[in-house]
Coordinates of C-alpha atoms and ligand atoms in Angstrom, one line a residue:
X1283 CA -40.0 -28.5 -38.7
X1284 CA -39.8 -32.0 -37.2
X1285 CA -39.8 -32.8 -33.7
X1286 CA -36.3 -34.0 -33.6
X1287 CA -35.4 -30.3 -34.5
X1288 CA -37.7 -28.9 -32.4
X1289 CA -35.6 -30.8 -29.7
X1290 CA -31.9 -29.8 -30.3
X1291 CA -33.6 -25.8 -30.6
X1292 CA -34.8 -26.5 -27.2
X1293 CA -31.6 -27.8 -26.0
X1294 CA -29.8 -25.3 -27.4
X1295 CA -31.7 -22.5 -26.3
X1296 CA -31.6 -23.5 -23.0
X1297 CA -27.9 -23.7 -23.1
X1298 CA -27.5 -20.9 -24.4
X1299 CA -29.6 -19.0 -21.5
X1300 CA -27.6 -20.7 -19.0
X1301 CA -24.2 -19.6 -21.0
X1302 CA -25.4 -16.2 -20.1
X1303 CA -26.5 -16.6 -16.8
X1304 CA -22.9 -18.2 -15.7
X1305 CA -21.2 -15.0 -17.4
X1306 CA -23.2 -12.8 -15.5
X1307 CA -22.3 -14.3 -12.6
X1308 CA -18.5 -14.6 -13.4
X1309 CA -18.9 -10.8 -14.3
X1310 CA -19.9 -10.1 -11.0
X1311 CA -17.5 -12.2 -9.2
X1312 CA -14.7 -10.8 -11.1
X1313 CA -15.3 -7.4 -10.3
X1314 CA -15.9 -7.9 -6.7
X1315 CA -12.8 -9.5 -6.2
X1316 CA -11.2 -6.8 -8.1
X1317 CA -12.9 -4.0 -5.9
X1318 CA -11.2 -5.9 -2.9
X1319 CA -8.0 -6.1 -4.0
X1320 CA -7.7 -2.8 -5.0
X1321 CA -9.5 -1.8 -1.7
X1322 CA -11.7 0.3 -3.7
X1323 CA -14.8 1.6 -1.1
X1324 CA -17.8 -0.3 -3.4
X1325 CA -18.6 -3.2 -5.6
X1326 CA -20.0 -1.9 -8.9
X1327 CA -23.2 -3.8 -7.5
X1328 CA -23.5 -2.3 -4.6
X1329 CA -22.7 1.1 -6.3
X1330 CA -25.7 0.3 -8.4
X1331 CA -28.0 -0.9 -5.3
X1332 CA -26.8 2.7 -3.3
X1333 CA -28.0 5.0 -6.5
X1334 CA -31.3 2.6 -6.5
X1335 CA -31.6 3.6 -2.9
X1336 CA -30.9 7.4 -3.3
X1337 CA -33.1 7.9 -5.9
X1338 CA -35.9 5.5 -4.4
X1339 CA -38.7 8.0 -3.8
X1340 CA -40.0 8.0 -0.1
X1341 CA -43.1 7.4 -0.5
X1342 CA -41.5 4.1 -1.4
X1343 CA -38.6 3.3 0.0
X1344 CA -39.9 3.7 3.5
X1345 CA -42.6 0.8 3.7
X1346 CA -40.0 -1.2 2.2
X1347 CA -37.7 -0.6 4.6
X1348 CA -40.1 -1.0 7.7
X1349 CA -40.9 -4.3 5.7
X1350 CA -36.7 -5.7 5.5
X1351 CA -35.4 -3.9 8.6
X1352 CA -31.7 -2.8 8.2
X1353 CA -31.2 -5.5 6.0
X1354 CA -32.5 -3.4 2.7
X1355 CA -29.0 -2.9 1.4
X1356 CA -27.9 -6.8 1.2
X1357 CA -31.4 -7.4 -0.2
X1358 CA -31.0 -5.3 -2.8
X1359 CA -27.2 -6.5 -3.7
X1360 CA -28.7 -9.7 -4.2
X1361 CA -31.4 -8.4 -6.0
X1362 CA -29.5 -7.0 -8.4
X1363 CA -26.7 -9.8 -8.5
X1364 CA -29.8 -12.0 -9.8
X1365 CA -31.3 -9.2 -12.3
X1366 CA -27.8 -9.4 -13.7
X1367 CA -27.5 -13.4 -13.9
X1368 CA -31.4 -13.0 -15.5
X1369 CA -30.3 -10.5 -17.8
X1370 CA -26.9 -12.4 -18.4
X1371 CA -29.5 -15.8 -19.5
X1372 CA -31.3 -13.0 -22.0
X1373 CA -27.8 -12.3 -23.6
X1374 CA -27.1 -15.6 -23.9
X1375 CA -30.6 -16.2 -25.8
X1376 CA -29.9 -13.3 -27.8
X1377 CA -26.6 -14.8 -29.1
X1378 CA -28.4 -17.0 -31.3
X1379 CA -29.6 -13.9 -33.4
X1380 CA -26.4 -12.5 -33.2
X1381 CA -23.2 -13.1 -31.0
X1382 CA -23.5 -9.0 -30.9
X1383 CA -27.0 -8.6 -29.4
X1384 CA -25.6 -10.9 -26.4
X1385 CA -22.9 -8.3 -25.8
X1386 CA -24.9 -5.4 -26.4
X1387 CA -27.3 -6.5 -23.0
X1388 CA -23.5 -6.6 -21.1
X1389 CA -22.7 -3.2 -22.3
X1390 CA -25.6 -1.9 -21.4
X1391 CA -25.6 -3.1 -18.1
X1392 CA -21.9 -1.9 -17.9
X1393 CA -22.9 1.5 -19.0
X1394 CA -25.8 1.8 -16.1
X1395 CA -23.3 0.5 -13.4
X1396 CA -20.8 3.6 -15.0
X1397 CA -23.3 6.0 -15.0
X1398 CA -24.0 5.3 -11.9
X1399 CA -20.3 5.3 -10.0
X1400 CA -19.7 8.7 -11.7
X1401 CA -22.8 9.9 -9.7
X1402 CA -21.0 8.8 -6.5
X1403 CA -19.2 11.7 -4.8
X1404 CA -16.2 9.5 -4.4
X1405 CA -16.0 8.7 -7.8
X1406 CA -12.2 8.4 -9.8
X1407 CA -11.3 7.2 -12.9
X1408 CA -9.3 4.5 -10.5
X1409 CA -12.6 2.6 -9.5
X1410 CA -14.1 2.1 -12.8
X1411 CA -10.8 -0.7 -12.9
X1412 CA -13.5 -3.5 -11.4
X1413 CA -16.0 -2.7 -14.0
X1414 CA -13.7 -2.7 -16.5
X1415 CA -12.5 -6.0 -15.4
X1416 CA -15.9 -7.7 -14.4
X1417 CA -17.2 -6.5 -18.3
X1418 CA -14.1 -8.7 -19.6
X1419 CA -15.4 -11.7 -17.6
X1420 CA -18.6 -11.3 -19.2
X1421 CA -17.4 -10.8 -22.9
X1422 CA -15.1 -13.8 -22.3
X1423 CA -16.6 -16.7 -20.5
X1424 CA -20.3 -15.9 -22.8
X1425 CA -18.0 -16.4 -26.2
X1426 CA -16.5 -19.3 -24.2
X1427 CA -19.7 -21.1 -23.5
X1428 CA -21.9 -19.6 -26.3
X1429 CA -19.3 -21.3 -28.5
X1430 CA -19.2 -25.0 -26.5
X1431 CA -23.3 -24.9 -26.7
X1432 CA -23.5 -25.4 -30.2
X1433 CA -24.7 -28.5 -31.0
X1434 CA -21.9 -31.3 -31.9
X1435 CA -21.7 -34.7 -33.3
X1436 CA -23.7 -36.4 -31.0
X1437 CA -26.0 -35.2 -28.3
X1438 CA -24.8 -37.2 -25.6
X1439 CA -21.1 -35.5 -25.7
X1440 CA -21.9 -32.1 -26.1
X1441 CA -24.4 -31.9 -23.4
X1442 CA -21.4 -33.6 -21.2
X1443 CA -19.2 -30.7 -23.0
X1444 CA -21.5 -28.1 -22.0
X1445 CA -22.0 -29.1 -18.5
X1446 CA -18.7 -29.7 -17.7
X1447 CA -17.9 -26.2 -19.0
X1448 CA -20.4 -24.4 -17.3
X1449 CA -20.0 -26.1 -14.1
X1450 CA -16.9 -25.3 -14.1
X1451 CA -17.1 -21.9 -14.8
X1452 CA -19.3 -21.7 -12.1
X1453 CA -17.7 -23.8 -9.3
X1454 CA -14.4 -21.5 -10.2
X1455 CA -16.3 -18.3 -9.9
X1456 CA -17.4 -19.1 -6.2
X1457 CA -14.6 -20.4 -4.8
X1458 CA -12.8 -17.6 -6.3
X1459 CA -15.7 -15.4 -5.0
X1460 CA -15.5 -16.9 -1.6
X1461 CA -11.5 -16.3 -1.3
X1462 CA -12.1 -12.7 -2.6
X1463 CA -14.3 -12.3 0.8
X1464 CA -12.0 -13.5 3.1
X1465 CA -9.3 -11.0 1.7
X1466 CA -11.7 -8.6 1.8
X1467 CA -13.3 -9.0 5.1
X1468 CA -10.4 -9.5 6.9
X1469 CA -9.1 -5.7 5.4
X1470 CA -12.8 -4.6 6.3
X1471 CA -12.4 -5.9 9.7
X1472 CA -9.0 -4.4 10.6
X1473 CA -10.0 -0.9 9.2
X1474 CA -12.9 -0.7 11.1
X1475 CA -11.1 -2.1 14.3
X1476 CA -8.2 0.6 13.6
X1477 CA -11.4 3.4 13.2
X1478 CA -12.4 2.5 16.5
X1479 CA -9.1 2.8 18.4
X1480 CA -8.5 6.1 20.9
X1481 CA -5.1 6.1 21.3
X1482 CA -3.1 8.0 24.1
X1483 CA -1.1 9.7 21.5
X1484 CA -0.3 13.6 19.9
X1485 CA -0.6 15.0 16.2
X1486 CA 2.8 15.9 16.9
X1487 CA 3.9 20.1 16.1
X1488 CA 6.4 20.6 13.4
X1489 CA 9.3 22.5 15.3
X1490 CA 9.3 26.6 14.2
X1491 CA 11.9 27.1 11.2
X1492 CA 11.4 23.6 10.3
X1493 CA 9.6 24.2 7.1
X1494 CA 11.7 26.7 5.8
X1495 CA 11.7 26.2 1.3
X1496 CA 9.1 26.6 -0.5
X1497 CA 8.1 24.2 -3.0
X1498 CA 9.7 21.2 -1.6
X1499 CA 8.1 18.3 -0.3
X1500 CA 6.9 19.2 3.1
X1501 CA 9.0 18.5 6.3
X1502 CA 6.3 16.0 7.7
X1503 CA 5.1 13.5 5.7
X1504 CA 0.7 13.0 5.1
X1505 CA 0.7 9.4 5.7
X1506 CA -1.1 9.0 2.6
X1507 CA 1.8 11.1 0.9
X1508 CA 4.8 8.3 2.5
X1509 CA 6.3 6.2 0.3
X1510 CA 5.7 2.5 1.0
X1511 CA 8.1 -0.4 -0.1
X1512 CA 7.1 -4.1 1.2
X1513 CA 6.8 -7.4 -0.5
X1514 CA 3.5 -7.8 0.5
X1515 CA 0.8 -8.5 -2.6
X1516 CA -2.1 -8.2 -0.1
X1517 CA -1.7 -5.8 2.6
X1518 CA -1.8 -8.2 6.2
X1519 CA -4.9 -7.3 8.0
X1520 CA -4.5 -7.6 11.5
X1521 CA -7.3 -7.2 13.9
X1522 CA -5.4 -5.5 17.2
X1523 CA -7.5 -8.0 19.3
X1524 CA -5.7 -11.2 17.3
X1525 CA -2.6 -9.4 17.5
X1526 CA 0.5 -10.9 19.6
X1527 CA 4.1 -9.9 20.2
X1528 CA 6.5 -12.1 21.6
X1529 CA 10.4 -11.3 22.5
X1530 CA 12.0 -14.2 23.3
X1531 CA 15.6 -16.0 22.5
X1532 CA 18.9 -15.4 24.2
X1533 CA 16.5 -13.8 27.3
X1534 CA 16.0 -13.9 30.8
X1535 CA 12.3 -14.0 30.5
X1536 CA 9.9 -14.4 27.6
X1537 CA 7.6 -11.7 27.1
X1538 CA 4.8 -11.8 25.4
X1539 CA 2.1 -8.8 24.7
X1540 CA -1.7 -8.2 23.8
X1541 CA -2.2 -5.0 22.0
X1542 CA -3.6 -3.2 24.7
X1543 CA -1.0 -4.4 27.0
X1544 CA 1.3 -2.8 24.7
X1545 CA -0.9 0.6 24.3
X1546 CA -0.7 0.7 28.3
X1547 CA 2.9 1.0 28.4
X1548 CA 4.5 4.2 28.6
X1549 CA 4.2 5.6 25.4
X1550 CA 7.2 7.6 23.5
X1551 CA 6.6 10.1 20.7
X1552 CA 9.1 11.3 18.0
X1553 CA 10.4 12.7 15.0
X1554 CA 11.6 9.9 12.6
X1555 CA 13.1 10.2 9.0
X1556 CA 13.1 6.8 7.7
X1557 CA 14.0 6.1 4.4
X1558 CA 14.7 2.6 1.8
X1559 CA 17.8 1.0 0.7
X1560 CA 16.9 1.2 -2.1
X1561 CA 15.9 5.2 -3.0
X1562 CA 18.6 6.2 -5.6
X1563 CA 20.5 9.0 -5.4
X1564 CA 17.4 11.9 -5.9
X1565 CA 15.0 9.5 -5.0
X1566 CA 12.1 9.5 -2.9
X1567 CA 11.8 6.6 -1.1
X1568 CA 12.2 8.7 2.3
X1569 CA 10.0 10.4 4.5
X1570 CA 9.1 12.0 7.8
X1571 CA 6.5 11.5 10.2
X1572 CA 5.7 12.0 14.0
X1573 CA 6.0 8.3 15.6
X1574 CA 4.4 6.9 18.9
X1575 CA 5.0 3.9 20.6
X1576 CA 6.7 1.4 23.4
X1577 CA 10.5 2.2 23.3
X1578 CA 12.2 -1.4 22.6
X1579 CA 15.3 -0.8 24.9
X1580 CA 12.7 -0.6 28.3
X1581 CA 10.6 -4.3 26.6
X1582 CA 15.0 -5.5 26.1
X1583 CA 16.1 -4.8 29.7
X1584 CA 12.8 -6.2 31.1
X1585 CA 13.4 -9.5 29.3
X1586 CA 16.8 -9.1 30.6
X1587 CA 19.1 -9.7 27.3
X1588 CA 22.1 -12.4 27.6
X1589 CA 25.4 -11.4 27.1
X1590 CA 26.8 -12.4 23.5
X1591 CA 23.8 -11.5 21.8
X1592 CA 23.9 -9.1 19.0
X1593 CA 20.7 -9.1 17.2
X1594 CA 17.7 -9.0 17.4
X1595 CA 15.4 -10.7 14.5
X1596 CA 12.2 -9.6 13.6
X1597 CA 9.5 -11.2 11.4
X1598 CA 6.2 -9.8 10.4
X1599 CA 2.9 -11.2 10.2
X1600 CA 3.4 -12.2 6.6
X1601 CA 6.7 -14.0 7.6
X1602 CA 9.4 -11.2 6.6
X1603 CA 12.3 -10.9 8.5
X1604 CA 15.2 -8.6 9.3
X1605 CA 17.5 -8.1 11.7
X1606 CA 19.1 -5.6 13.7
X1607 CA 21.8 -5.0 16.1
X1608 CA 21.2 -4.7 19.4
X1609 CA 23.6 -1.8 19.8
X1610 CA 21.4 0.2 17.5
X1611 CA 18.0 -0.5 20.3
X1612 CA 19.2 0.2 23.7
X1613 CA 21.8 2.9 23.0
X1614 CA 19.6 5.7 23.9
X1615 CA 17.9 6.6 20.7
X1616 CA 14.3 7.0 19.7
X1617 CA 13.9 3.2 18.8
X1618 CA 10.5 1.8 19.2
X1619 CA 7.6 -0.1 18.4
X1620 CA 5.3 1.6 17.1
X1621 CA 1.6 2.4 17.1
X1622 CA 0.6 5.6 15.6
X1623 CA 1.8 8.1 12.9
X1624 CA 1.4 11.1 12.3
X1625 CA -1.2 11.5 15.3
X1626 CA -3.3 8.2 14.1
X1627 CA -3.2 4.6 14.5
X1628 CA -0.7 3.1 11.7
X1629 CA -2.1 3.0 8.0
X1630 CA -2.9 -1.0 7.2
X1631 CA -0.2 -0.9 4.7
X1632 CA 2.7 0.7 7.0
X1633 CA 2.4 -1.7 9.6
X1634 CA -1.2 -2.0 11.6
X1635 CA -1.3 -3.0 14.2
X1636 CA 2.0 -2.5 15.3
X1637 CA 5.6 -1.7 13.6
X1638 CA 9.2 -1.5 14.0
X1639 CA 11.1 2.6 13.9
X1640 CA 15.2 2.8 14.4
X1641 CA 16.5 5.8 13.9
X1642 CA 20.2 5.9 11.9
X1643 CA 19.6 2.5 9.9
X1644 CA 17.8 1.8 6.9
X1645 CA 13.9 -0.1 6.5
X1646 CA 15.3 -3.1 5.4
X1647 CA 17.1 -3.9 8.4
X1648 CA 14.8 -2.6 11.0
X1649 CA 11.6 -1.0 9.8
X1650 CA 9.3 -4.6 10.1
X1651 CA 5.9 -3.7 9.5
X1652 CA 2.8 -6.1 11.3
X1653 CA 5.8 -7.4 13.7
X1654 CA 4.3 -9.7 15.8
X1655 CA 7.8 -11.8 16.9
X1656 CA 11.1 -10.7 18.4
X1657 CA 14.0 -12.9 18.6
X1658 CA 17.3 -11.8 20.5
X1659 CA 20.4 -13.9 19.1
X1660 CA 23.2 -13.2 17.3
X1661 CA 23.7 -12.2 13.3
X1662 CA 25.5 -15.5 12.9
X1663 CA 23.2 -18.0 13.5
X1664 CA 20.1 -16.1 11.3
X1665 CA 20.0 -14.3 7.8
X1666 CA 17.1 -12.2 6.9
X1667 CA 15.0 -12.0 3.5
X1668 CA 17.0 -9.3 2.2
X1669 CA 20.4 -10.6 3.1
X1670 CA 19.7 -14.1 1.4
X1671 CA 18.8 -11.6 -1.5
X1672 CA 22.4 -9.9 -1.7
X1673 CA 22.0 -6.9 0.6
X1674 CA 24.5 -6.4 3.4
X1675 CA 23.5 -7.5 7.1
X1676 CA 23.7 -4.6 8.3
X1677 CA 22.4 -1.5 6.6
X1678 CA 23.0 2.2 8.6
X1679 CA 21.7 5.0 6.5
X1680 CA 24.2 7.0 4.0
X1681 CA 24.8 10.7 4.3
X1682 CA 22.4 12.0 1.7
X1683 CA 20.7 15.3 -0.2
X1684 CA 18.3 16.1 -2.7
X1685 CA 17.7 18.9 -4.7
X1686 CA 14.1 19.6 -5.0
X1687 CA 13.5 23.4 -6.4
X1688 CA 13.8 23.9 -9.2
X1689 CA 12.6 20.8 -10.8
X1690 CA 14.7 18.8 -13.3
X1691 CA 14.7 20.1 -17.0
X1692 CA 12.2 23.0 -15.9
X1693 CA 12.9 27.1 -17.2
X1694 CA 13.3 29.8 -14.6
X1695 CA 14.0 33.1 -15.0
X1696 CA 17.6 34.5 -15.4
X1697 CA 18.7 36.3 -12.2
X1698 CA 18.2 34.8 -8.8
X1699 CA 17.0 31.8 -8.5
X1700 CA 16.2 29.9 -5.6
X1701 CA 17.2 26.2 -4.9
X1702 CA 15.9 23.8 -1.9
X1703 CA 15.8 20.4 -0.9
X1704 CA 16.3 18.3 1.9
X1705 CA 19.6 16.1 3.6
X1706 CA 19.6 13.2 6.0
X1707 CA 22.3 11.5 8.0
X1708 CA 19.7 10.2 10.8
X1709 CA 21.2 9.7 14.2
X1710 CA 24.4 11.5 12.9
X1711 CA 23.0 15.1 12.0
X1712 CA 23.9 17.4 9.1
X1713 CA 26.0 19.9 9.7
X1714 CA 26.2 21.6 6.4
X1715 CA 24.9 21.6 3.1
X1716 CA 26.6 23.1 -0.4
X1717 CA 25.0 23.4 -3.4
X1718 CA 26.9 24.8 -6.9
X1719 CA 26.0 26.1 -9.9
X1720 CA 28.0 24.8 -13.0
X1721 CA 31.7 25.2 -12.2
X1722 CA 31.2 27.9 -9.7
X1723 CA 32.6 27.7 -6.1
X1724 CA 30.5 25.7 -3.2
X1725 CA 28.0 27.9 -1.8
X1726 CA 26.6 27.1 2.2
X1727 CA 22.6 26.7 2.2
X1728 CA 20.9 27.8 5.0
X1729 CA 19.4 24.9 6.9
X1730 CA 15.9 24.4 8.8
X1731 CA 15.6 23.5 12.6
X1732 CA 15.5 20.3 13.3
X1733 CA 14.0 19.1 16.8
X1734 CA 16.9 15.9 17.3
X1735 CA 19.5 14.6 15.0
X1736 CA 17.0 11.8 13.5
X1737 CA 15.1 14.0 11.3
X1738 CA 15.8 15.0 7.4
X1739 CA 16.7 19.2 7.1
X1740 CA 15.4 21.6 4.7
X1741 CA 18.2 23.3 2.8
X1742 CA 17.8 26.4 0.7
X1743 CA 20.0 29.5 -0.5
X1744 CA 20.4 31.3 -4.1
X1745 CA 22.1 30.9 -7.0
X1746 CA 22.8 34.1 -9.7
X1747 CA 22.2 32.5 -13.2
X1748 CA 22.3 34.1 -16.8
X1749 CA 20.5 32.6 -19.6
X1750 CA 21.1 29.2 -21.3
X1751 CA 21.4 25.7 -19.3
X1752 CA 22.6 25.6 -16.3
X1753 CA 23.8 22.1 -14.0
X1754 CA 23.3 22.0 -10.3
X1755 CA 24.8 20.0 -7.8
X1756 CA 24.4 19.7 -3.7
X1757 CA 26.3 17.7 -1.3
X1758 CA 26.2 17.6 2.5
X1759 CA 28.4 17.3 5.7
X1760 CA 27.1 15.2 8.1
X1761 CA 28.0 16.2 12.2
X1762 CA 30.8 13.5 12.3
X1763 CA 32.3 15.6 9.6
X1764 CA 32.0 13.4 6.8
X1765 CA 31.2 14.7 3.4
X1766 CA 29.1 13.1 0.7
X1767 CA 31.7 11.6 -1.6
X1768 CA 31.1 12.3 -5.7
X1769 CA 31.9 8.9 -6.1
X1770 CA 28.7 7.1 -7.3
X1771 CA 27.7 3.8 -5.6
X1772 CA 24.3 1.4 -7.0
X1773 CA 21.7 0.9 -4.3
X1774 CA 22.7 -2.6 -3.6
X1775 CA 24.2 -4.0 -1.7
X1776 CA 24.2 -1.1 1.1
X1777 CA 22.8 2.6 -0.5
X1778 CA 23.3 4.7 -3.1
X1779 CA 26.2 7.5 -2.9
X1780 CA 26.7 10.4 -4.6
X1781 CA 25.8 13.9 -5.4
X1782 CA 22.0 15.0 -6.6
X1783 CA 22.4 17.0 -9.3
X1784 CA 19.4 18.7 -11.8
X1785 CA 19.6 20.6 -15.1
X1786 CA 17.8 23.6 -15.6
X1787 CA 17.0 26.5 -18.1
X1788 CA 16.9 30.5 -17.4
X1789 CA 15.7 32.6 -20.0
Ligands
MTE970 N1 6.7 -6.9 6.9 C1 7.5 -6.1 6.2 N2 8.0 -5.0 6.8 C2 8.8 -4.2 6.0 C3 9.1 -4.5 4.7 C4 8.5 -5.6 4.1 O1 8.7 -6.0 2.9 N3 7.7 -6.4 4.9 N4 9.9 -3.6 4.0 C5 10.9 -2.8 4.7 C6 11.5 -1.8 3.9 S1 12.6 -2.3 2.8 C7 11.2 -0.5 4.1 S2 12.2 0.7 3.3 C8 10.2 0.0 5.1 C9 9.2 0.9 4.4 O2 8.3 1.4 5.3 P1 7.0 2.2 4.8 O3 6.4 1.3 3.7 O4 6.1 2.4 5.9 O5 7.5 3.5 4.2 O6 9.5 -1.1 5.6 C10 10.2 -2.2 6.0 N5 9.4 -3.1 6.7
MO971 MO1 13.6 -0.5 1.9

């Protein structure tokens, strides 16, 4: 072997180490950017560094401890965040066996980090997504560089060809790293501030005879049951202490409030059914929950609202707006901003810190989640996200109802056969709901209680079926006397119409 090829080895080899090292890096990066973004609870890293501490034995673990203080957890993260990088260099060396050996040390490091998530008690199939992801980094930028390391024409250009590759690799993996942590901290930060909040609020107590079906959805919404619809990629996190409101416009007197001076106002509590534009006739973009917060009309009439003024524009901390009339937030109903749900401190992604509730129209045009400005004015001098989007300015809810039991396309037994669901017309009221069974007559469901006209009602009743297929259909009166019309309408511009109608077998 001459020298001169003893050189170019050298090089190469120690390319082809540092090819590895940057992929274990990216790996890493990759996944923990993932893990935020998907607000998963743990880095596969720090999964790995918990199971290293759990099965540390004592005798161990405990001088080491003492030794590091508190800080034994970060150590270890970045301990094994450099035994991967190491082990990443080793793959890289091993690529010039055998592009396969190089992968095999990734796999095997992937299978350790699996082995050891599925020992977690929280463990789904959901968070093995930043593994999955961070193991594609790996494959991907070690072929990458691997493949730019081999040697080239001239030595001069493909050490600049290597560099350039790896340092760029590199640099993009931290920044990308570092913007990952500022998504994720801010998310960490406004959980744990929401965790920490006592609120002055109730569970709320679902009225007697309100849950009346069986088999239906239930009459109050889990929050982590409640559908969500926002335009917002990353949830906002907003840390109640950095958290503003200000109400200002065609007023008397700005006002502007802290979150505690918001939580120290007189608080109202309620049963709200709010629901989306755009749920389709049988949909489920509706739900139900026990609201708290500062009713708007009492923050409107102390900011003292000018004649003429019709709206009142909202936009969120993420810069959505919407608008809604003024009518609909000092007429008396249950419209406020609010602060818990359900008996707890808003969920991040429906609306922390603070959100909007009306009663009677739909989320688009009053719902705004992480509000943080109020403008009073009037509809023609503003349009709102949706409404430069096609959807009409104004957007009360539609007289609805849904058959829920049975289920579409499933077999019940001949004979009776019970059928339930639930209807809305919030702020009107439902007065009655029908259901039929194939060309039958209209029979009358019996309804739930409901505690004030805002809420959805559970409907149920029987139907006598013989065997074969069978259609059913349900339509509703709401307490201005208006009947669901048959005549189909698409979601946009204002809400579906309709009636909800299943098929189902009895044999
Ligand atoms: N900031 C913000 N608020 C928003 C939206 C949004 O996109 N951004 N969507 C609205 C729509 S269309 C609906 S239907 C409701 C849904 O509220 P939820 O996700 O809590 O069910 O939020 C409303 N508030
Ligand atoms: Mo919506």
């Amino acid at each position: 072997m001459t020298r001169e090829h003893g050189d170019v080895e050298a090089v190469s080899r120690r390319r082809l180490a540092l090819a590895g090292g940057v992929a274990g890096l990216a790996g890493v990066v990759v996944s923990q950017v993932l893990t935020d973004l998907l607000n998963a609870r743990a880095t596969p890293v720090q999964v790995v560094a918990e199971v290293i501490i759990a099965k540390t034995p004592g005798a161990i673990s405990e001088p080491l401890i003492r030794l590091v203080g508190r800080n034994d957890k970060p150590i270890l993260v970045a301990g094994v965040t450099i035994a991967i990088i190491a082990l990443g260099a080793v793959a890289g060396l091993l690529t010039a066996r055998r592009r396969l050996y190089g992968h095999l040390v990734f796999w095997a490091m992937a299978a350790i980090a699996l082995v050891a998530a599925i020992t977690r008690p929280d463990f789904t199939a959901y968070s093995v997504l930043p593994l999955a992801a961070g193991v594609i980094a790996w494959t991907v930028v070690l072929d990458h560089l691997t493949g730019v390391a081999r040697p080239q024409p001239t030595l001069q250009a493909s050490r600049r060809r290597f560099l350039l590759n790896a340092g760029g690799v590199t640099a993009a993996a931290l920044v990308v790293a570092a913007g990952g942590r500022l998504v994720g901290q801010g998310r960490r930060s406004a959980e744990s501030a929401r965790r920490l909040l006592r609120l002055p609020v109730s569970r709320g107590v679902v009225p007697a005879g309100a849950q009346t079906a069986s088999g239906t959805v239930s009459w109050r919404v889990p929050n982590g049951a409640f559908y969500r619809i926002d335009t917002a990629l990353v949830v906002p996190a907003v840390d109640p202490k950095d958290w503003r409101i200000r109400i200002h416009g065609m007023v008397d007197r700005e006002l502007a409030l802290t979150y505690p001076e918001l939580v120290a106002r007189q608080l109202t509590e309620a049963w709200v059914t709010i629901c989306c534009v755009s749920n389709p006739v049988g949909g489920d973009l509706i739900g139900n929950a026990w609201w708290s917060g500062v009713r708007i009309a009492d923050l409107l009439e102390e900011a003292g609202v000018h004649p003429g003024a019709d709206a009142v524009k909202q936009t969120s901390k993420d810069g959505w707006t919407c608008g809604t009339p003024i009518q609909a937030l000092t007429d008396g109903r249950n419209a406020m901003l609010a602060v818990a749900m359900n008996g707890v401190p808003l969920p991040l992604e429906h609306g922390f810190p603070v959100r909007m509730i009306v009663p009677g129209l739909y989320g688009y045009v009053s719902a705004t989640k992480w509000v943080v400005d109020l403008e009073v004015t009037t509809f023609d001098k503003f349009s709102a996200y949706w409404t430069d989007r096609g959807w009409s300015e104004r957007g009360p809810v539609k007289t609805e109802s849904r058959i829920e039991v049975p289920g579409q396309g499933t077999h019940v037994k001949a004979g009776s056969v019970r059928v339930a669901g639930h209807a809305w017309a919030q702020h009107t009221g439902i007065a009655t709901v029908e259901f039929r069974v194939d060309g039958d007559p209209w029979q009358q469901a019996d309804l739930g209680r409901v505690p004030n006209l805002d809420t959805w009602v559970q409907w149920s009743g029987t139907v006598q079926v013989g065997s074969g297929d069978h259609t059913l259909v349900v339509r509703a009166t709401d307490r201005s006397g208006y009947t669901q019309t048959a005549a189909r309408a698409d979601v946009v511009p204002n809400g579906a119409t309709g009636w909800d109608h299943i098929t189902f077998a009895a044999t």
